[in-house]
Amino acid sequence: MSDPVVIRGGTVAEASWCAPADVFVADGRVTALAEPGTPAPRGTAEIDAGGMLVLPGGVDPHCHVGFTSGDFTSLDDYAQCTTAAVFGGTTTIVDFAIPRPGQAPADAAHAQRAKAAGGLCDSALHACVVDWDETVPDQLRSLVADGMPTVKMFTTYRGETMADEDTILRTMSTLRDLGGMVVIHCEANHIIEDTQTRCSHDGRIGAEHMAATRPELAETASVAEVLAIAESLKAPVYFVHQSTPEAVELVAAARRRGLAAYTESVAHHLVLDDGLYAGAAPERFVCCPPLRPRPVVDGLARHLATGEITTIGSDHCCYDVAQKESRRSDVRAMPNGLPGVETRLPVIFSEFVAGGGLPVSRFVELTAANPARMNGLYPRKGTLMPGADADIAIWDPSARWTITSGDLHMATDYTPYEGMTVTGRPRTVLVGGRVVVHDGVLADATPRGRHLAANPITSAPARR
Ligand code: URP
Ligand code: ZN
Ligand code: ZN
């Protein structure tokens, strides 16, 4: 139970409107959005939000916590990842339960779910199917019933998480009937492996050649194939970390034909480009799909304004420099992924709201409301309407600051945004009505994280 609080004097930004309002909170929930100056009951604490935006806390739909792939495990646990999240204004993460080879999806999900209590904020989980067998339909049924209706699949990473087309089709078909949805990483593995083999023969397989080893064509081909499966089944599908405008446009065209198909982009694909692979530390930017050329990045970012991008995630993967450097001579053996749960909101706000004219409401839609909708968490998360959990980022829209890894809280020793000066950051962050971060200081480190049982996706319609 949290004490009553009123947040006064700020401008509330929801996904569809933005206006001055006082936010009343009690028992961990928003109780009212009221005219500025509305009297508060005796005993209500006041937080001054003059000059601030008052936002629903961010919902990160794509966040890997303690993720094992190949020889590497990313370095954070729930306490560390969610501490970094709340410093960055994100108050809900959606993690993945990726089975280890031979592990059943439901077993992986139950093991990962048990970790949620270590978090400073709430979390939900995507389950994951790699191989099909006769037990999978029952596992999917129990996963959806247990609040895990979204299931991650991959068309790449052979021998780890890659699923074949039959498995994708059967999983999609089963989930469609259960109110679930496949969320999928699309890169055509045969094209990637062939390209990597040719690159290695030419001595171009180190981190500095990352972009060439995973061509845009591989993403386009895989998205087209998975869309065809989804359309033949009339099954919903959500594409994670789409990195090219072409891929986004394939999904948008399918949506116009009536398919429930959605695009997630992630912050690094919207901001950083493949010029970083020519720099001094290319391994720090190795992720899948790779960073793309500047015109592709700009083409992708234009879809923030067209509405064709549904959500922005972080694809947070907390490897450190030693892990990244250890296999830098061969991208096939490298740990893929970038740390980003803490920087997602500030970087996107700075580049596209402060620096690019994106409306604040669209920012909230992309980073909080739509991620909550797509994951069966709305309207408990992603909004400040009465009844929602009081997870709130009081955001200073004009704070100028320079990102440097020593000031961040992620369990790593670098950030891909090192030295970037940005505008906007959270000043105060509340989780469940309690202040957890204020002026850059952790005010409450008590782990109160809950695993969120998500609603079936069919009952949480997305606007896009
Ligand atoms: O490079 C990435 N994205 N690593 C994390 C795993 C995944 O593919 O999402
Ligand atoms: Zn992926
Ligand atoms: Zn990922």
PDB file of C-alpha atoms in Angstrom, residues 126-366:
ATOM      1  CA  HIS A 126       7.509 -13.733 -23.742  1.00  0.00           C
ATOM      2  CA  ALA A 127       7.712 -17.525 -23.883  1.00  0.00           C
ATOM      3  CA  CYS A 128       9.698 -19.103 -26.739  1.00  0.00           C
ATOM      4  CA  VAL A 129       9.250 -22.126 -29.006  1.00  0.00           C
ATOM      5  CA  VAL A 130      12.188 -23.557 -30.928  1.00  0.00           C
ATOM      6  CA  ASP A 131      11.124 -27.113 -31.840  1.00  0.00           C
ATOM      7  CA  TRP A 132       7.723 -28.678 -32.382  1.00  0.00           C
ATOM      8  CA  ASP A 133       6.620 -31.853 -30.658  1.00  0.00           C
ATOM      9  CA  GLU A 134       3.274 -33.230 -29.532  1.00  0.00           C
ATOM     10  CA  THR A 135       3.584 -31.563 -26.106  1.00  0.00           C
ATOM     11  CA  VAL A 136       3.815 -28.014 -27.492  1.00  0.00           C
ATOM     12  CA  PRO A 137       0.056 -27.350 -27.937  1.00  0.00           C
ATOM     13  CA  ASP A 138      -0.635 -28.155 -24.284  1.00  0.00           C
ATOM     14  CA  GLN A 139       2.340 -26.080 -23.191  1.00  0.00           C
ATOM     15  CA  LEU A 140       1.065 -23.132 -25.220  1.00  0.00           C
ATOM     16  CA  ARG A 141      -2.396 -23.540 -23.709  1.00  0.00           C
ATOM     17  CA  SER A 142      -0.989 -23.414 -20.189  1.00  0.00           C
ATOM     18  CA  LEU A 143       1.355 -20.524 -21.027  1.00  0.00           C
ATOM     19  CA  VAL A 144      -1.532 -18.394 -22.327  1.00  0.00           C
ATOM     20  CA  ALA A 145      -3.638 -19.361 -19.300  1.00  0.00           C
ATOM     21  CA  ASP A 146      -0.715 -18.381 -17.049  1.00  0.00           C
ATOM     22  CA  GLY A 147      -0.486 -14.922 -18.624  1.00  0.00           C
ATOM     23  CA  MET A 148       2.224 -15.519 -21.229  1.00  0.00           C
ATOM     24  CA  PRO A 149       0.344 -15.184 -24.533  1.00  0.00           C
ATOM     25  CA  THR A 150       3.276 -13.906 -26.595  1.00  0.00           C
ATOM     26  CA  VAL A 151       5.779 -16.444 -27.914  1.00  0.00           C
ATOM     27  CA  LYS A 152       9.153 -15.488 -29.356  1.00  0.00           C
ATOM     28  CA  MET A 153      10.435 -17.302 -32.425  1.00  0.00           C
ATOM     29  CA  PHE A 154      13.566 -16.869 -34.514  1.00  0.00           C
ATOM     30  CA  THR A 155      14.309 -17.632 -38.156  1.00  0.00           C
ATOM     31  CA  THR A 156      18.053 -17.422 -37.413  1.00  0.00           C
ATOM     32  CA  TYR A 157      20.671 -18.656 -34.889  1.00  0.00           C
ATOM     33  CA  ARG A 158      20.896 -22.278 -36.088  1.00  0.00           C
ATOM     34  CA  GLY A 159      21.493 -24.766 -33.258  1.00  0.00           C
ATOM     35  CA  GLU A 160      20.342 -22.248 -30.645  1.00  0.00           C
ATOM     36  CA  THR A 161      16.872 -20.816 -31.175  1.00  0.00           C
ATOM     37  CA  MET A 162      16.141 -21.087 -34.907  1.00  0.00           C
ATOM     38  CA  ALA A 163      12.750 -22.627 -35.688  1.00  0.00           C
ATOM     39  CA  ASP A 164      11.821 -24.120 -39.062  1.00  0.00           C
ATOM     40  CA  GLU A 165       8.804 -22.956 -41.085  1.00  0.00           C
ATOM     41  CA  ASP A 166       6.651 -25.917 -39.999  1.00  0.00           C
ATOM     42  CA  THR A 167       7.236 -25.052 -36.364  1.00  0.00           C
ATOM     43  CA  ILE A 168       6.485 -21.375 -36.978  1.00  0.00           C
ATOM     44  CA  LEU A 169       3.263 -22.257 -38.801  1.00  0.00           C
ATOM     45  CA  ARG A 170       2.050 -24.709 -36.145  1.00  0.00           C
ATOM     46  CA  THR A 171       2.898 -22.365 -33.290  1.00  0.00           C
ATOM     47  CA  MET A 172       1.159 -19.440 -34.982  1.00  0.00           C
ATOM     48  CA  SER A 173      -1.897 -21.489 -35.764  1.00  0.00           C
ATOM     49  CA  THR A 174      -2.179 -22.833 -32.206  1.00  0.00           C
ATOM     50  CA  LEU A 175      -1.665 -19.402 -30.632  1.00  0.00           C
ATOM     51  CA  ARG A 176      -4.245 -17.776 -32.926  1.00  0.00           C
ATOM     52  CA  ASP A 177      -6.905 -20.051 -31.433  1.00  0.00           C
ATOM     53  CA  LEU A 178      -5.733 -19.394 -27.878  1.00  0.00           C
ATOM     54  CA  GLY A 179      -5.583 -15.582 -28.041  1.00  0.00           C
ATOM     55  CA  GLY A 180      -1.810 -15.598 -28.260  1.00  0.00           C
ATOM     56  CA  MET A 181       0.637 -14.181 -30.774  1.00  0.00           C
ATOM     57  CA  VAL A 182       4.014 -15.055 -32.250  1.00  0.00           C
ATOM     58  CA  VAL A 183       6.650 -12.323 -31.859  1.00  0.00           C
ATOM     59  CA  ILE A 184       9.426 -13.036 -34.283  1.00  0.00           C
ATOM     60  CA  HIS A 185      13.030 -12.206 -35.142  1.00  0.00           C
ATOM     61  CA  CYS A 186      13.256 -12.428 -38.937  1.00  0.00           C
ATOM     62  CA  GLU A 187      16.568 -12.887 -40.699  1.00  0.00           C
ATOM     63  CA  ALA A 188      16.789 -15.641 -43.356  1.00  0.00           C
ATOM     64  CA  ASN A 189      19.451 -17.896 -41.905  1.00  0.00           C
ATOM     65  CA  HIS A 190      20.450 -19.578 -45.171  1.00  0.00           C
ATOM     66  CA  ILE A 191      21.266 -16.185 -46.697  1.00  0.00           C
ATOM     67  CA  ILE A 192      23.189 -15.124 -43.601  1.00  0.00           C
ATOM     68  CA  GLU A 193      25.218 -18.318 -43.323  1.00  0.00           C
ATOM     69  CA  ASP A 194      26.092 -18.232 -47.008  1.00  0.00           C
ATOM     70  CA  THR A 195      27.083 -14.557 -46.784  1.00  0.00           C
ATOM     71  CA  GLN A 196      29.171 -15.206 -43.673  1.00  0.00           C
ATOM     72  CA  THR A 197      30.964 -18.104 -45.376  1.00  0.00           C
ATOM     73  CA  ARG A 198      31.853 -15.934 -48.372  1.00  0.00           C
ATOM     74  CA  CYS A 199      32.948 -13.090 -46.078  1.00  0.00           C
ATOM     75  CA  SER A 200      35.171 -15.444 -44.068  1.00  0.00           C
ATOM     76  CA  HIS A 201      36.858 -16.709 -47.235  1.00  0.00           C
ATOM     77  CA  ASP A 202      37.762 -13.080 -48.030  1.00  0.00           C
ATOM     78  CA  GLY A 203      38.957 -12.372 -44.475  1.00  0.00           C
ATOM     79  CA  ARG A 204      35.935 -10.123 -43.782  1.00  0.00           C
ATOM     80  CA  ILE A 205      34.415 -11.818 -40.760  1.00  0.00           C
ATOM     81  CA  GLY A 206      35.619  -9.548 -37.919  1.00  0.00           C
ATOM     82  CA  ALA A 207      33.340  -7.116 -36.077  1.00  0.00           C
ATOM     83  CA  GLU A 208      34.292  -4.311 -38.475  1.00  0.00           C
ATOM     84  CA  HIS A 209      32.462  -6.271 -41.208  1.00  0.00           C
ATOM     85  CA  MET A 210      29.320  -6.923 -39.148  1.00  0.00           C
ATOM     86  CA  ALA A 211      26.962  -5.046 -41.469  1.00  0.00           C
ATOM     87  CA  ALA A 212      28.051  -6.959 -44.566  1.00  0.00           C
ATOM     88  CA  THR A 213      27.632 -10.340 -42.861  1.00  0.00           C
ATOM     89  CA  ARG A 214      23.897  -9.897 -42.236  1.00  0.00           C
ATOM     90  CA  PRO A 215      22.434  -8.163 -45.303  1.00  0.00           C
ATOM     91  CA  GLU A 216      19.159  -6.268 -45.418  1.00  0.00           C
ATOM     92  CA  LEU A 217      17.959  -8.762 -47.999  1.00  0.00           C
ATOM     93  CA  ALA A 218      18.008 -11.510 -45.367  1.00  0.00           C
ATOM     94  CA  GLU A 219      15.587  -9.512 -43.222  1.00  0.00           C
ATOM     95  CA  THR A 220      13.298  -8.658 -46.140  1.00  0.00           C
ATOM     96  CA  ALA A 221      13.139 -12.280 -47.336  1.00  0.00           C
ATOM     97  CA  SER A 222      12.342 -13.636 -43.894  1.00  0.00           C
ATOM     98  CA  VAL A 223       9.671 -11.019 -43.151  1.00  0.00           C
ATOM     99  CA  ALA A 224       7.970 -11.836 -46.481  1.00  0.00           C
ATOM    100  CA  GLU A 225       8.007 -15.569 -45.703  1.00  0.00           C
ATOM    101  CA  VAL A 226       6.613 -15.152 -42.180  1.00  0.00           C
ATOM    102  CA  LEU A 227       3.943 -12.719 -43.390  1.00  0.00           C
ATOM    103  CA  ALA A 228       2.852 -15.317 -45.946  1.00  0.00           C
ATOM    104  CA  ILE A 229       2.467 -17.917 -43.204  1.00  0.00           C
ATOM    105  CA  ALA A 230       0.510 -15.467 -41.017  1.00  0.00           C
ATOM    106  CA  GLU A 231      -1.756 -14.408 -43.877  1.00  0.00           C
ATOM    107  CA  SER A 232      -2.547 -17.984 -44.838  1.00  0.00           C
ATOM    108  CA  LEU A 233      -3.510 -18.651 -41.205  1.00  0.00           C
ATOM    109  CA  LYS A 234      -5.106 -15.246 -40.517  1.00  0.00           C
ATOM    110  CA  ALA A 235      -2.926 -15.217 -37.417  1.00  0.00           C
ATOM    111  CA  PRO A 236      -1.582 -12.117 -35.643  1.00  0.00           C
ATOM    112  CA  VAL A 237       2.154 -11.550 -35.810  1.00  0.00           C
ATOM    113  CA  TYR A 238       4.557  -9.014 -34.298  1.00  0.00           C
ATOM    114  CA  PHE A 239       7.962  -8.456 -35.854  1.00  0.00           C
ATOM    115  CA  VAL A 240      10.699  -7.552 -33.377  1.00  0.00           C
ATOM    116  CA  HIS A 241      13.525  -5.120 -34.051  1.00  0.00           C
ATOM    117  CA  GLN A 242      12.703  -4.324 -37.680  1.00  0.00           C
ATOM    118  CA  SER A 243      15.716  -2.443 -38.986  1.00  0.00           C
ATOM    119  CA  THR A 244      14.812  -1.318 -42.522  1.00  0.00           C
ATOM    120  CA  PRO A 245      11.988   0.749 -44.009  1.00  0.00           C
ATOM    121  CA  GLU A 246      11.425  -2.010 -46.553  1.00  0.00           C
ATOM    122  CA  ALA A 247      10.670  -4.550 -43.815  1.00  0.00           C
ATOM    123  CA  VAL A 248       8.349  -2.075 -42.072  1.00  0.00           C
ATOM    124  CA  GLU A 249       6.532  -1.397 -45.347  1.00  0.00           C
ATOM    125  CA  LEU A 250       5.951  -5.120 -45.993  1.00  0.00           C
ATOM    126  CA  VAL A 251       4.229  -5.354 -42.604  1.00  0.00           C
ATOM    127  CA  ALA A 252       2.250  -2.153 -43.202  1.00  0.00           C
ATOM    128  CA  ALA A 253       1.010  -3.447 -46.563  1.00  0.00           C
ATOM    129  CA  ALA A 254      -0.134  -6.694 -44.924  1.00  0.00           C
ATOM    130  CA  ARG A 255      -1.932  -4.667 -42.252  1.00  0.00           C
ATOM    131  CA  ARG A 256      -3.749  -2.749 -44.984  1.00  0.00           C
ATOM    132  CA  ARG A 257      -4.876  -6.116 -46.384  1.00  0.00           C
ATOM    133  CA  GLY A 258      -6.445  -6.810 -43.000  1.00  0.00           C
ATOM    134  CA  LEU A 259      -3.756  -8.831 -41.210  1.00  0.00           C
ATOM    135  CA  ALA A 260      -3.056  -8.102 -37.547  1.00  0.00           C
ATOM    136  CA  ALA A 261       0.644  -7.491 -38.161  1.00  0.00           C
ATOM    137  CA  TYR A 262       2.840  -5.148 -36.132  1.00  0.00           C
ATOM    138  CA  THR A 263       6.295  -3.598 -36.242  1.00  0.00           C
ATOM    139  CA  GLU A 264       8.653  -3.083 -33.343  1.00  0.00           C
ATOM    140  CA  SER A 265      11.746  -0.984 -33.876  1.00  0.00           C
ATOM    141  CA  VAL A 266      14.503  -0.594 -31.336  1.00  0.00           C
ATOM    142  CA  ALA A 267      16.336   2.544 -30.308  1.00  0.00           C
ATOM    143  CA  HIS A 268      19.747   1.684 -31.732  1.00  0.00           C
ATOM    144  CA  HIS A 269      18.373   0.960 -35.231  1.00  0.00           C
ATOM    145  CA  LEU A 270      16.567   4.312 -35.192  1.00  0.00           C
ATOM    146  CA  VAL A 271      19.568   6.363 -34.089  1.00  0.00           C
ATOM    147  CA  LEU A 272      22.932   4.671 -34.777  1.00  0.00           C
ATOM    148  CA  ASP A 273      24.359   3.712 -38.157  1.00  0.00           C
ATOM    149  CA  ASP A 274      26.842   1.222 -39.574  1.00  0.00           C
ATOM    150  CA  GLY A 275      29.611   3.863 -39.718  1.00  0.00           C
ATOM    151  CA  LEU A 276      30.331   2.755 -36.143  1.00  0.00           C
ATOM    152  CA  TYR A 277      31.724  -0.537 -37.469  1.00  0.00           C
ATOM    153  CA  ALA A 278      34.515   1.486 -39.089  1.00  0.00           C
ATOM    154  CA  GLY A 279      35.473   3.013 -35.738  1.00  0.00           C
ATOM    155  CA  ALA A 280      37.898   2.003 -33.016  1.00  0.00           C
ATOM    156  CA  ALA A 281      35.588  -0.442 -31.204  1.00  0.00           C
ATOM    157  CA  PRO A 282      33.260  -2.050 -33.765  1.00  0.00           C
ATOM    158  CA  GLU A 283      32.515  -5.027 -31.483  1.00  0.00           C
ATOM    159  CA  ARG A 284      30.588  -2.751 -29.098  1.00  0.00           C
ATOM    160  CA  PHE A 285      27.933  -2.309 -31.797  1.00  0.00           C
ATOM    161  CA  VAL A 286      27.523  -5.936 -32.858  1.00  0.00           C
ATOM    162  CA  CYS A 287      23.832  -6.774 -32.775  1.00  0.00           C
ATOM    163  CA  CYS A 288      21.348  -8.652 -34.950  1.00  0.00           C
ATOM    164  CA  PRO A 289      20.104  -7.274 -37.254  1.00  0.00           C
ATOM    165  CA  PRO A 290      23.200  -5.084 -37.540  1.00  0.00           C
ATOM    166  CA  LEU A 291      23.240  -1.304 -37.597  1.00  0.00           C
ATOM    167  CA  ARG A 292      22.316  -0.112 -41.101  1.00  0.00           C
ATOM    168  CA  PRO A 293      23.616   2.649 -43.409  1.00  0.00           C
ATOM    169  CA  ARG A 294      22.494   6.207 -42.573  1.00  0.00           C
ATOM    170  CA  PRO A 295      19.887   6.477 -45.380  1.00  0.00           C
ATOM    171  CA  VAL A 296      18.288   3.250 -44.118  1.00  0.00           C
ATOM    172  CA  VAL A 297      18.306   4.533 -40.513  1.00  0.00           C
ATOM    173  CA  ASP A 298      16.671   7.770 -41.624  1.00  0.00           C
ATOM    174  CA  GLY A 299      14.143   5.876 -43.753  1.00  0.00           C
ATOM    175  CA  LEU A 300      13.247   3.709 -40.757  1.00  0.00           C
ATOM    176  CA  ALA A 301      12.925   6.732 -38.470  1.00  0.00           C
ATOM    177  CA  ARG A 302      10.527   8.418 -40.905  1.00  0.00           C
ATOM    178  CA  HIS A 303       8.053   5.660 -40.073  1.00  0.00           C
ATOM    179  CA  LEU A 304       7.812   6.949 -36.503  1.00  0.00           C
ATOM    180  CA  ALA A 305       5.783   9.790 -37.928  1.00  0.00           C
ATOM    181  CA  THR A 306       3.861   7.777 -40.560  1.00  0.00           C
ATOM    182  CA  GLY A 307       2.456   5.559 -37.831  1.00  0.00           C
ATOM    183  CA  GLU A 308       3.732   2.350 -39.424  1.00  0.00           C
ATOM    184  CA  ILE A 309       5.950   1.559 -36.430  1.00  0.00           C
ATOM    185  CA  THR A 310       3.880   0.173 -33.563  1.00  0.00           C
ATOM    186  CA  THR A 311       6.360   0.095 -30.677  1.00  0.00           C
ATOM    187  CA  ILE A 312       9.910   1.029 -29.737  1.00  0.00           C
ATOM    188  CA  GLY A 313      11.847  -1.419 -27.581  1.00  0.00           C
ATOM    189  CA  SER A 314      15.442  -1.578 -26.416  1.00  0.00           C
ATOM    190  CA  ASP A 315      16.465  -5.183 -27.234  1.00  0.00           C
ATOM    191  CA  HIS A 316      18.565  -4.720 -24.094  1.00  0.00           C
ATOM    192  CA  CYS A 317      21.394  -7.265 -23.821  1.00  0.00           C
ATOM    193  CA  CYS A 318      23.886  -6.454 -21.113  1.00  0.00           C
ATOM    194  CA  TYR A 319      27.263  -7.739 -22.286  1.00  0.00           C
ATOM    195  CA  ASP A 320      30.437  -5.928 -21.254  1.00  0.00           C
ATOM    196  CA  VAL A 321      33.503  -4.871 -23.221  1.00  0.00           C
ATOM    197  CA  ALA A 322      35.519  -7.967 -22.282  1.00  0.00           C
ATOM    198  CA  GLN A 323      32.764 -10.246 -23.574  1.00  0.00           C
ATOM    199  CA  LYS A 324      32.407  -8.202 -26.753  1.00  0.00           C
ATOM    200  CA  GLU A 325      36.172  -8.061 -27.375  1.00  0.00           C
ATOM    201  CA  SER A 326      36.813 -11.737 -26.708  1.00  0.00           C
ATOM    202  CA  ARG A 327      35.485 -12.901 -30.094  1.00  0.00           C
ATOM    203  CA  ARG A 328      35.744  -9.710 -32.112  1.00  0.00           C
ATOM    204  CA  SER A 329      37.705 -11.434 -34.898  1.00  0.00           C
ATOM    205  CA  ASP A 330      34.708 -13.602 -35.860  1.00  0.00           C
ATOM    206  CA  VAL A 331      31.162 -12.262 -35.643  1.00  0.00           C
ATOM    207  CA  ARG A 332      29.775 -15.810 -35.852  1.00  0.00           C
ATOM    208  CA  ALA A 333      31.077 -16.451 -32.335  1.00  0.00           C
ATOM    209  CA  MET A 334      30.353 -13.038 -30.799  1.00  0.00           C
ATOM    210  CA  PRO A 335      27.730 -12.194 -28.176  1.00  0.00           C
ATOM    211  CA  ASN A 336      25.087 -10.211 -30.105  1.00  0.00           C
ATOM    212  CA  GLY A 337      23.163  -7.361 -28.605  1.00  0.00           C
ATOM    213  CA  LEU A 338      23.533  -3.939 -26.999  1.00  0.00           C
ATOM    214  CA  PRO A 339      22.757  -2.579 -23.518  1.00  0.00           C
ATOM    215  CA  GLY A 340      19.879  -0.102 -23.747  1.00  0.00           C
ATOM    216  CA  VAL A 341      17.077  -0.451 -21.187  1.00  0.00           C
ATOM    217  CA  GLU A 342      18.198   2.775 -19.452  1.00  0.00           C
ATOM    218  CA  THR A 343      18.897   4.869 -22.542  1.00  0.00           C
ATOM    219  CA  ARG A 344      15.847   3.917 -24.678  1.00  0.00           C
ATOM    220  CA  LEU A 345      13.562   6.726 -23.533  1.00  0.00           C
ATOM    221  CA  PRO A 346      16.117   9.565 -23.251  1.00  0.00           C
ATOM    222  CA  VAL A 347      17.678   8.822 -26.637  1.00  0.00           C
ATOM    223  CA  ILE A 348      14.339   8.533 -28.451  1.00  0.00           C
ATOM    224  CA  PHE A 349      12.917  11.621 -26.710  1.00  0.00           C
ATOM    225  CA  SER A 350      16.004  13.647 -27.541  1.00  0.00           C
ATOM    226  CA  GLU A 351      16.358  12.603 -31.172  1.00  0.00           C
ATOM    227  CA  PHE A 352      12.718  12.629 -32.185  1.00  0.00           C
ATOM    228  CA  VAL A 353      10.700  14.774 -29.732  1.00  0.00           C
ATOM    229  CA  ALA A 354      13.175  17.479 -28.662  1.00  0.00           C
ATOM    230  CA  GLY A 355      15.172  17.302 -31.885  1.00  0.00           C
ATOM    231  CA  GLY A 356      12.674  16.121 -34.476  1.00  0.00           C
ATOM    232  CA  GLY A 357       9.200  17.430 -33.733  1.00  0.00           C
ATOM    233  CA  LEU A 358       7.587  14.086 -32.900  1.00  0.00           C
ATOM    234  CA  PRO A 359       4.564  14.857 -30.691  1.00  0.00           C
ATOM    235  CA  VAL A 360       5.012  13.839 -27.052  1.00  0.00           C
ATOM    236  CA  SER A 361       1.803  11.821 -27.285  1.00  0.00           C
ATOM    237  CA  ARG A 362       3.222   9.758 -30.127  1.00  0.00           C
ATOM    238  CA  PHE A 363       6.349   9.184 -28.009  1.00  0.00           C
ATOM    239  CA  VAL A 364       4.128   7.880 -25.200  1.00  0.00           C
ATOM    240  CA  GLU A 365       2.194   5.724 -27.660  1.00  0.00           C
ATOM    241  CA  LEU A 366       5.370   4.172 -29.094  1.00  0.00           C
TER     242      LEU A 366
END
